[in-house]
Amino acid sequence: RKEVEQDPGPFNVPEGATVAFNCTYSNSASQSFFWYRQDCRKEPKLLMSVYSSGNEDGRFTAQLNRASQYISLLIRDSKLSDSATYLCVVNPFYGGATNKLIFGTGTLLAVQP
Amino acid sequence: DTAVSQTPKYLVTQMGNDKSIKCEQNLGHDTMYWYKQDSKKFLKIMFSYNNKELIINETVPNRFSPKSPDKAHLNLHINSLELGDSAVYFCASSSRTGEEGKNIQYFGAGTRLSVL
């Protein structure tokens, strides 16, 4: 089983749609969780951290379910500029020197006009 | 100002050659990393250094040798390049913190290595 699993997509949605991505992780001791965004031929960039209590940043909402080892990202009112690959990222260590990120394979989102 | 910068951006070379990629960060972070993203876009950590000390060394061939002259620099030297080394190599940096969600890594723009 992969350490971090995501549906690779692609998700093709019209502008204005709401889209949700899901991710599962295998290490129950994982402590930190993130969603990164990667545009074509660019570096990954942090979209948002995922907190235990869930968190929202504008049109983006992230949720964490530790019992099910499941992370989600909801994008409301999709824009053309949201088209990218969304990477689910898990850090099994809570800070410290061994700050190792485990990346999912990414979910490709294509927002259509 | 670029926070994490890598050079070169593109590297095309022949099999068997030796090449280096350089990385510098001006964020004041104490930890730096090398990641490899293969043709299937899967991003995997190779090495991590904290204050010039090797912390993470994944199962990477010993043809790959990282070097950290100081905590703001982490270079990657690759000997005897093989076709399978073709990939995008990303450098990243972060600070040590125990605070939830705050141990964020910042990535450089990547070095696209093509081995012919």
PDB file of C-alpha atoms in Angstrom:
ATOM      1  CA  ARG A   1       0.000   0.000   0.000  1.00  0.00           C
ATOM      2  CA  LYS A   2       1.309   3.461  -0.893  1.00  0.00           C
ATOM      3  CA  GLU A   3       2.057   5.771   2.015  1.00  0.00           C
ATOM      4  CA  VAL A   4      -0.143   8.515   0.557  1.00  0.00           C
ATOM      5  CA  GLU A   5      -2.846   7.693  -1.985  1.00  0.00           C
ATOM      6  CA  GLN A   6      -4.819  10.030  -4.203  1.00  0.00           C
ATOM      7  CA  ASP A   7      -7.088   9.647  -7.194  1.00  0.00           C
ATOM      8  CA  PRO A   8      -4.912  10.878 -10.097  1.00  0.00           C
ATOM      9  CA  GLY A   9      -7.910  12.246 -12.015  1.00  0.00           C
ATOM     10  CA  PRO A  10      -8.148  14.179 -14.234  1.00  0.00           C
ATOM     11  CA  PHE A  11     -11.088  16.051 -12.791  1.00  0.00           C
ATOM     12  CA  ASN A  12     -12.651  18.115 -15.567  1.00  0.00           C
ATOM     13  CA  VAL A  13     -15.080  20.650 -14.113  1.00  0.00           C
ATOM     14  CA  PRO A  14     -16.791  23.794 -15.438  1.00  0.00           C
ATOM     15  CA  GLU A  15     -16.001  27.210 -14.016  1.00  0.00           C
ATOM     16  CA  GLY A  16     -17.979  27.874 -10.874  1.00  0.00           C
ATOM     17  CA  ALA A  17     -18.246  24.215  -9.901  1.00  0.00           C
ATOM     18  CA  THR A  18     -17.390  22.790  -6.509  1.00  0.00           C
ATOM     19  CA  VAL A  19     -14.853  19.987  -6.563  1.00  0.00           C
ATOM     20  CA  ALA A  20     -13.499  17.765  -3.792  1.00  0.00           C
ATOM     21  CA  PHE A  21     -10.279  15.790  -3.608  1.00  0.00           C
ATOM     22  CA  ASN A  22      -9.597  13.003  -1.180  1.00  0.00           C
ATOM     23  CA  CYS A  23      -6.431  11.450   0.109  1.00  0.00           C
ATOM     24  CA  THR A  24      -5.612   8.586   2.479  1.00  0.00           C
ATOM     25  CA  TYR A  25      -2.385   7.951   4.349  1.00  0.00           C
ATOM     26  CA  SER A  26      -1.041   4.733   5.827  1.00  0.00           C
ATOM     27  CA  ASN A  27       1.070   5.908   8.785  1.00  0.00           C
ATOM     28  CA  SER A  28      -1.280   6.457  11.716  1.00  0.00           C
ATOM     29  CA  ALA A  29       1.495   8.306  13.589  1.00  0.00           C
ATOM     30  CA  SER A  30       1.626  11.070  10.956  1.00  0.00           C
ATOM     31  CA  GLN A  31       1.411  14.491  12.490  1.00  0.00           C
ATOM     32  CA  SER A  32       1.416  17.187   9.828  1.00  0.00           C
ATOM     33  CA  PHE A  33      -0.611  17.401   6.669  1.00  0.00           C
ATOM     34  CA  PHE A  34      -0.615  19.757   3.731  1.00  0.00           C
ATOM     35  CA  TRP A  35      -2.043  20.394   0.321  1.00  0.00           C
ATOM     36  CA  TYR A  36       0.472  21.625  -2.223  1.00  0.00           C
ATOM     37  CA  ARG A  37      -0.305  22.840  -5.707  1.00  0.00           C
ATOM     38  CA  GLN A  38       1.936  22.183  -8.702  1.00  0.00           C
ATOM     39  CA  ASP A  39       1.425  23.954 -12.007  1.00  0.00           C
ATOM     40  CA  CYS A  40       2.743  22.370 -15.194  1.00  0.00           C
ATOM     41  CA  ARG A  41       6.568  22.488 -15.277  1.00  0.00           C
ATOM     42  CA  LYS A  42       6.723  24.435 -12.015  1.00  0.00           C
ATOM     43  CA  GLU A  43       7.698  23.653  -8.452  1.00  0.00           C
ATOM     44  CA  PRO A  44       5.209  22.522  -5.792  1.00  0.00           C
ATOM     45  CA  LYS A  45       3.865  25.426  -3.718  1.00  0.00           C
ATOM     46  CA  LEU A  46       2.025  25.246  -0.437  1.00  0.00           C
ATOM     47  CA  LEU A  47      -1.706  25.747  -0.860  1.00  0.00           C
ATOM     48  CA  MET A  48      -2.645  25.218   2.765  1.00  0.00           C
ATOM     49  CA  SER A  49      -1.754  23.324   5.888  1.00  0.00           C
ATOM     50  CA  VAL A  50      -4.410  20.947   7.194  1.00  0.00           C
ATOM     51  CA  TYR A  51      -5.183  21.322  10.876  1.00  0.00           C
ATOM     52  CA  SER A  52      -6.868  18.800  13.135  1.00  0.00           C
ATOM     53  CA  SER A  53      -9.852  21.094  13.520  1.00  0.00           C
ATOM     54  CA  GLY A  54     -10.202  21.658   9.781  1.00  0.00           C
ATOM     55  CA  ASN A  55      -9.497  24.992   8.180  1.00  0.00           C
ATOM     56  CA  GLU A  56     -10.702  27.305   5.456  1.00  0.00           C
ATOM     57  CA  ASP A  57      -8.889  29.811   3.277  1.00  0.00           C
ATOM     58  CA  GLY A  58     -11.233  31.692   0.974  1.00  0.00           C
ATOM     59  CA  ARG A  59     -12.684  29.212  -1.527  1.00  0.00           C
ATOM     60  CA  PHE A  60     -10.569  26.349  -0.156  1.00  0.00           C
ATOM     61  CA  THR A  61     -11.507  24.097   2.767  1.00  0.00           C
ATOM     62  CA  ALA A  62      -9.321  21.320   4.143  1.00  0.00           C
ATOM     63  CA  GLN A  63     -10.457  18.586   6.501  1.00  0.00           C
ATOM     64  CA  LEU A  64      -8.565  15.932   8.418  1.00  0.00           C
ATOM     65  CA  ASN A  65     -10.040  12.710   9.800  1.00  0.00           C
ATOM     66  CA  ARG A  66      -7.352  11.041  11.895  1.00  0.00           C
ATOM     67  CA  ALA A  67      -9.506   8.017  12.763  1.00  0.00           C
ATOM     68  CA  SER A  68      -9.962   7.175   9.085  1.00  0.00           C
ATOM     69  CA  GLN A  69      -6.530   8.532   8.078  1.00  0.00           C
ATOM     70  CA  TYR A  70      -8.187  10.663   5.472  1.00  0.00           C
ATOM     71  CA  ILE A  71      -7.616  14.223   4.228  1.00  0.00           C
ATOM     72  CA  SER A  72      -9.838  16.223   1.918  1.00  0.00           C
ATOM     73  CA  LEU A  73      -9.702  19.465  -0.040  1.00  0.00           C
ATOM     74  CA  LEU A  74     -12.825  21.263  -1.220  1.00  0.00           C
ATOM     75  CA  ILE A  75     -12.636  24.015  -3.829  1.00  0.00           C
ATOM     76  CA  ARG A  76     -15.726  26.155  -4.258  1.00  0.00           C
ATOM     77  CA  ASP A  77     -16.529  28.393  -7.237  1.00  0.00           C
ATOM     78  CA  SER A  78     -13.703  26.953  -9.370  1.00  0.00           C
ATOM     79  CA  LYS A  79     -11.690  29.399 -11.474  1.00  0.00           C
ATOM     80  CA  LEU A  80      -9.723  28.696 -14.634  1.00  0.00           C
ATOM     81  CA  SER A  81      -6.604  29.582 -12.636  1.00  0.00           C
ATOM     82  CA  ASP A  82      -7.295  26.677 -10.264  1.00  0.00           C
ATOM     83  CA  SER A  83      -6.247  24.246 -13.019  1.00  0.00           C
ATOM     84  CA  ALA A  84      -3.193  22.445 -11.645  1.00  0.00           C
ATOM     85  CA  THR A  85      -2.097  19.238  -9.918  1.00  0.00           C
ATOM     86  CA  TYR A  86      -3.029  19.097  -6.242  1.00  0.00           C
ATOM     87  CA  LEU A  87      -0.619  17.134  -4.090  1.00  0.00           C
ATOM     88  CA  CYS A  88      -1.616  15.596  -0.781  1.00  0.00           C
ATOM     89  CA  VAL A  89       1.408  15.714   1.518  1.00  0.00           C
ATOM     90  CA  VAL A  90       2.006  14.024   4.850  1.00  0.00           C
ATOM     91  CA  ASN A  91       4.834  14.542   7.323  1.00  0.00           C
ATOM     92  CA  PRO A  92       5.188  11.539   9.620  1.00  0.00           C
ATOM     93  CA  PHE A  93       7.319  13.566  12.074  1.00  0.00           C
ATOM     94  CA  TYR A  94       6.221  16.513  14.178  1.00  0.00           C
ATOM     95  CA  GLY A  95       8.975  18.983  13.372  1.00  0.00           C
ATOM     96  CA  GLY A  96      12.483  18.123  14.512  1.00  0.00           C
ATOM     97  CA  ALA A  97      15.394  17.372  12.226  1.00  0.00           C
ATOM     98  CA  THR A  98      13.680  14.513  10.359  1.00  0.00           C
ATOM     99  CA  ASN A  99      11.175  16.733   8.603  1.00  0.00           C
ATOM    100  CA  LYS A 100      10.338  14.346   5.771  1.00  0.00           C
ATOM    101  CA  LEU A 101       7.422  14.986   3.407  1.00  0.00           C
ATOM    102  CA  ILE A 102       5.650  12.081   1.742  1.00  0.00           C
ATOM    103  CA  PHE A 103       3.866  13.172  -1.425  1.00  0.00           C
ATOM    104  CA  GLY A 104       0.868  11.599  -3.062  1.00  0.00           C
ATOM    105  CA  THR A 105       0.986  11.230  -6.831  1.00  0.00           C
ATOM    106  CA  GLY A 106      -1.291  14.239  -7.209  1.00  0.00           C
ATOM    107  CA  THR A 107      -4.766  14.878  -8.582  1.00  0.00           C
ATOM    108  CA  LEU A 108      -5.015  16.786 -11.845  1.00  0.00           C
ATOM    109  CA  LEU A 109      -7.742  19.433 -11.993  1.00  0.00           C
ATOM    110  CA  ALA A 110      -8.776  21.014 -15.276  1.00  0.00           C
ATOM    111  CA  VAL A 111     -11.328  23.821 -14.991  1.00  0.00           C
ATOM    112  CA  GLN A 112     -13.144  24.387 -18.277  1.00  0.00           C
ATOM    113  CA  PRO A 113     -14.599  27.734 -19.440  1.00  0.00           C
TER     114      PRO A 113
ATOM    115  CA  ASP B   1      14.229  37.965  -4.333  1.00  0.00           C
ATOM    116  CA  THR B   2      14.145  34.220  -4.967  1.00  0.00           C
ATOM    117  CA  ALA B   3      13.859  32.314  -1.703  1.00  0.00           C
ATOM    118  CA  VAL B   4      15.204  28.948  -2.910  1.00  0.00           C
ATOM    119  CA  SER B   5      17.285  29.096  -6.070  1.00  0.00           C
ATOM    120  CA  GLN B   6      18.729  26.229  -8.069  1.00  0.00           C
ATOM    121  CA  THR B   7      21.206  26.223 -10.906  1.00  0.00           C
ATOM    122  CA  PRO B   8      21.201  25.221 -13.637  1.00  0.00           C
ATOM    123  CA  LYS B   9      17.538  25.218 -14.637  1.00  0.00           C
ATOM    124  CA  TYR B  10      18.208  22.812 -17.507  1.00  0.00           C
ATOM    125  CA  LEU B  11      20.983  20.246 -17.820  1.00  0.00           C
ATOM    126  CA  VAL B  12      21.462  18.070 -20.892  1.00  0.00           C
ATOM    127  CA  THR B  13      24.382  15.673 -20.799  1.00  0.00           C
ATOM    128  CA  GLN B  14      25.703  12.334 -22.024  1.00  0.00           C
ATOM    129  CA  MET B  15      25.625   9.047 -20.182  1.00  0.00           C
ATOM    130  CA  GLY B  16      28.697   8.500 -18.050  1.00  0.00           C
ATOM    131  CA  ASN B  17      29.334  12.183 -17.369  1.00  0.00           C
ATOM    132  CA  ASP B  18      29.563  13.748 -13.896  1.00  0.00           C
ATOM    133  CA  LYS B  19      27.429  16.804 -13.139  1.00  0.00           C
ATOM    134  CA  SER B  20      26.500  19.026 -10.207  1.00  0.00           C
ATOM    135  CA  ILE B  21      23.381  20.973  -9.287  1.00  0.00           C
ATOM    136  CA  LYS B  22      23.581  23.843  -6.826  1.00  0.00           C
ATOM    137  CA  CYS B  23      20.961  25.114  -4.398  1.00  0.00           C
ATOM    138  CA  GLU B  24      20.878  28.168  -2.162  1.00  0.00           C
ATOM    139  CA  GLN B  25      18.211  29.509   0.172  1.00  0.00           C
ATOM    140  CA  ASN B  26      17.956  32.963   1.705  1.00  0.00           C
ATOM    141  CA  LEU B  27      15.111  32.161   4.092  1.00  0.00           C
ATOM    142  CA  GLY B  28      17.338  31.533   7.095  1.00  0.00           C
ATOM    143  CA  HIS B  29      16.166  27.915   7.256  1.00  0.00           C
ATOM    144  CA  ASP B  30      18.294  25.255   8.891  1.00  0.00           C
ATOM    145  CA  THR B  31      17.148  22.244   6.870  1.00  0.00           C
ATOM    146  CA  MET B  32      17.503  21.593   3.148  1.00  0.00           C
ATOM    147  CA  TYR B  33      16.368  18.745   0.909  1.00  0.00           C
ATOM    148  CA  TRP B  34      16.736  17.190  -2.495  1.00  0.00           C
ATOM    149  CA  TYR B  35      13.712  15.618  -4.198  1.00  0.00           C
ATOM    150  CA  LYS B  36      13.435  13.761  -7.494  1.00  0.00           C
ATOM    151  CA  GLN B  37      10.321  13.976  -9.682  1.00  0.00           C
ATOM    152  CA  ASP B  38      10.264  11.283 -12.334  1.00  0.00           C
ATOM    153  CA  SER B  39       8.455  11.112 -15.652  1.00  0.00           C
ATOM    154  CA  LYS B  40       5.294   9.922 -13.908  1.00  0.00           C
ATOM    155  CA  LYS B  41       5.393  13.124 -11.818  1.00  0.00           C
ATOM    156  CA  PHE B  42       5.960  11.237  -8.561  1.00  0.00           C
ATOM    157  CA  LEU B  43       7.939  13.403  -6.128  1.00  0.00           C
ATOM    158  CA  LYS B  44      10.233  11.515  -3.764  1.00  0.00           C
ATOM    159  CA  ILE B  45      12.735  12.697  -1.193  1.00  0.00           C
ATOM    160  CA  MET B  46      16.385  11.800  -1.726  1.00  0.00           C
ATOM    161  CA  PHE B  47      18.334  13.610   0.999  1.00  0.00           C
ATOM    162  CA  SER B  48      17.879  15.992   3.878  1.00  0.00           C
ATOM    163  CA  TYR B  49      20.501  18.080   5.704  1.00  0.00           C
ATOM    164  CA  ASN B  50      20.048  19.931   8.973  1.00  0.00           C
ATOM    165  CA  ASN B  51      22.748  22.460   9.838  1.00  0.00           C
ATOM    166  CA  LYS B  52      25.153  20.747   7.417  1.00  0.00           C
ATOM    167  CA  GLU B  53      24.473  17.309   8.921  1.00  0.00           C
ATOM    168  CA  LEU B  54      22.972  14.520   6.792  1.00  0.00           C
ATOM    169  CA  ILE B  55      19.650  13.539   8.345  1.00  0.00           C
ATOM    170  CA  ILE B  56      17.749  11.636   5.668  1.00  0.00           C
ATOM    171  CA  ASN B  57      19.346   9.438   3.040  1.00  0.00           C
ATOM    172  CA  GLU B  58      16.775   7.450   1.159  1.00  0.00           C
ATOM    173  CA  THR B  59      17.805   4.443  -0.927  1.00  0.00           C
ATOM    174  CA  VAL B  60      19.609   6.512  -3.501  1.00  0.00           C
ATOM    175  CA  PRO B  61      22.535   5.079  -5.527  1.00  0.00           C
ATOM    176  CA  ASN B  62      25.878   6.184  -4.126  1.00  0.00           C
ATOM    177  CA  ARG B  63      26.575   7.888  -7.450  1.00  0.00           C
ATOM    178  CA  PHE B  64      24.550  10.709  -5.900  1.00  0.00           C
ATOM    179  CA  SER B  65      26.487  12.669  -3.301  1.00  0.00           C
ATOM    180  CA  PRO B  66      25.023  15.711  -1.564  1.00  0.00           C
ATOM    181  CA  LYS B  67      27.275  18.331  -0.014  1.00  0.00           C
ATOM    182  CA  SER B  68      26.304  21.122   2.342  1.00  0.00           C
ATOM    183  CA  PRO B  69      29.089  23.687   2.821  1.00  0.00           C
ATOM    184  CA  ASP B  70      26.835  25.735   5.120  1.00  0.00           C
ATOM    185  CA  LYS B  71      23.190  25.696   6.114  1.00  0.00           C
ATOM    186  CA  ALA B  72      22.200  28.008   3.252  1.00  0.00           C
ATOM    187  CA  HIS B  73      23.609  25.752   0.531  1.00  0.00           C
ATOM    188  CA  LEU B  74      23.022  22.164  -0.509  1.00  0.00           C
ATOM    189  CA  ASN B  75      24.599  20.877  -3.696  1.00  0.00           C
ATOM    190  CA  LEU B  76      24.040  17.568  -5.460  1.00  0.00           C
ATOM    191  CA  HIS B  77      26.812  15.856  -7.388  1.00  0.00           C
ATOM    192  CA  ILE B  78      25.992  12.940  -9.659  1.00  0.00           C
ATOM    193  CA  ASN B  79      28.707  10.608 -10.986  1.00  0.00           C
ATOM    194  CA  SER B  80      28.481   8.350 -14.023  1.00  0.00           C
ATOM    195  CA  LEU B  81      25.085   9.594 -15.140  1.00  0.00           C
ATOM    196  CA  GLU B  82      22.613   6.995 -16.421  1.00  0.00           C
ATOM    197  CA  LEU B  83      19.538   7.298 -18.631  1.00  0.00           C
ATOM    198  CA  GLY B  84      17.319   6.594 -15.623  1.00  0.00           C
ATOM    199  CA  ASP B  85      18.650   9.684 -13.851  1.00  0.00           C
ATOM    200  CA  SER B  86      16.644  11.866 -16.250  1.00  0.00           C
ATOM    201  CA  ALA B  87      14.116  13.678 -14.087  1.00  0.00           C
ATOM    202  CA  VAL B  88      13.386  17.008 -12.461  1.00  0.00           C
ATOM    203  CA  TYR B  89      15.374  17.569  -9.272  1.00  0.00           C
ATOM    204  CA  PHE B  90      13.911  19.964  -6.711  1.00  0.00           C
ATOM    205  CA  CYS B  91      15.705  21.547  -3.807  1.00  0.00           C
ATOM    206  CA  ALA B  92      13.665  22.624  -0.784  1.00  0.00           C
ATOM    207  CA  SER B  93      14.217  24.176   2.626  1.00  0.00           C
ATOM    208  CA  SER B  94      12.378  24.490   5.920  1.00  0.00           C
ATOM    209  CA  SER B  95      12.771  25.471   9.548  1.00  0.00           C
ATOM    210  CA  ARG B  96      12.550  23.104  12.482  1.00  0.00           C
ATOM    211  CA  THR B  97       9.329  23.607  14.384  1.00  0.00           C
ATOM    212  CA  GLY B  98       7.096  21.408  16.450  1.00  0.00           C
ATOM    213  CA  GLU B  99       4.057  23.542  15.782  1.00  0.00           C
ATOM    214  CA  GLU B 100       1.305  21.741  13.878  1.00  0.00           C
ATOM    215  CA  GLY B 101       1.184  22.627  10.216  1.00  0.00           C
ATOM    216  CA  LYS B 102       4.102  25.031  10.425  1.00  0.00           C
ATOM    217  CA  ASN B 103       6.979  22.830   9.224  1.00  0.00           C
ATOM    218  CA  ILE B 104       6.419  23.967   5.679  1.00  0.00           C
ATOM    219  CA  GLN B 105       8.914  23.261   2.924  1.00  0.00           C
ATOM    220  CA  TYR B 106       9.649  25.801   0.200  1.00  0.00           C
ATOM    221  CA  PHE B 107      10.808  24.532  -3.159  1.00  0.00           C
ATOM    222  CA  GLY B 108      13.193  25.821  -5.780  1.00  0.00           C
ATOM    223  CA  ALA B 109      12.106  26.011  -9.426  1.00  0.00           C
ATOM    224  CA  GLY B 110      13.704  22.659 -10.264  1.00  0.00           C
ATOM    225  CA  THR B 111      16.535  21.426 -12.477  1.00  0.00           C
ATOM    226  CA  ARG B 112      15.454  19.464 -15.534  1.00  0.00           C
ATOM    227  CA  LEU B 113      18.117  16.847 -16.159  1.00  0.00           C
ATOM    228  CA  SER B 114      18.152  14.963 -19.450  1.00  0.00           C
ATOM    229  CA  VAL B 115      20.694  12.192 -19.886  1.00  0.00           C
ATOM    230  CA  LEU B 116      21.210  11.165 -23.514  1.00  0.00           C
TER     231      LEU B 116
END
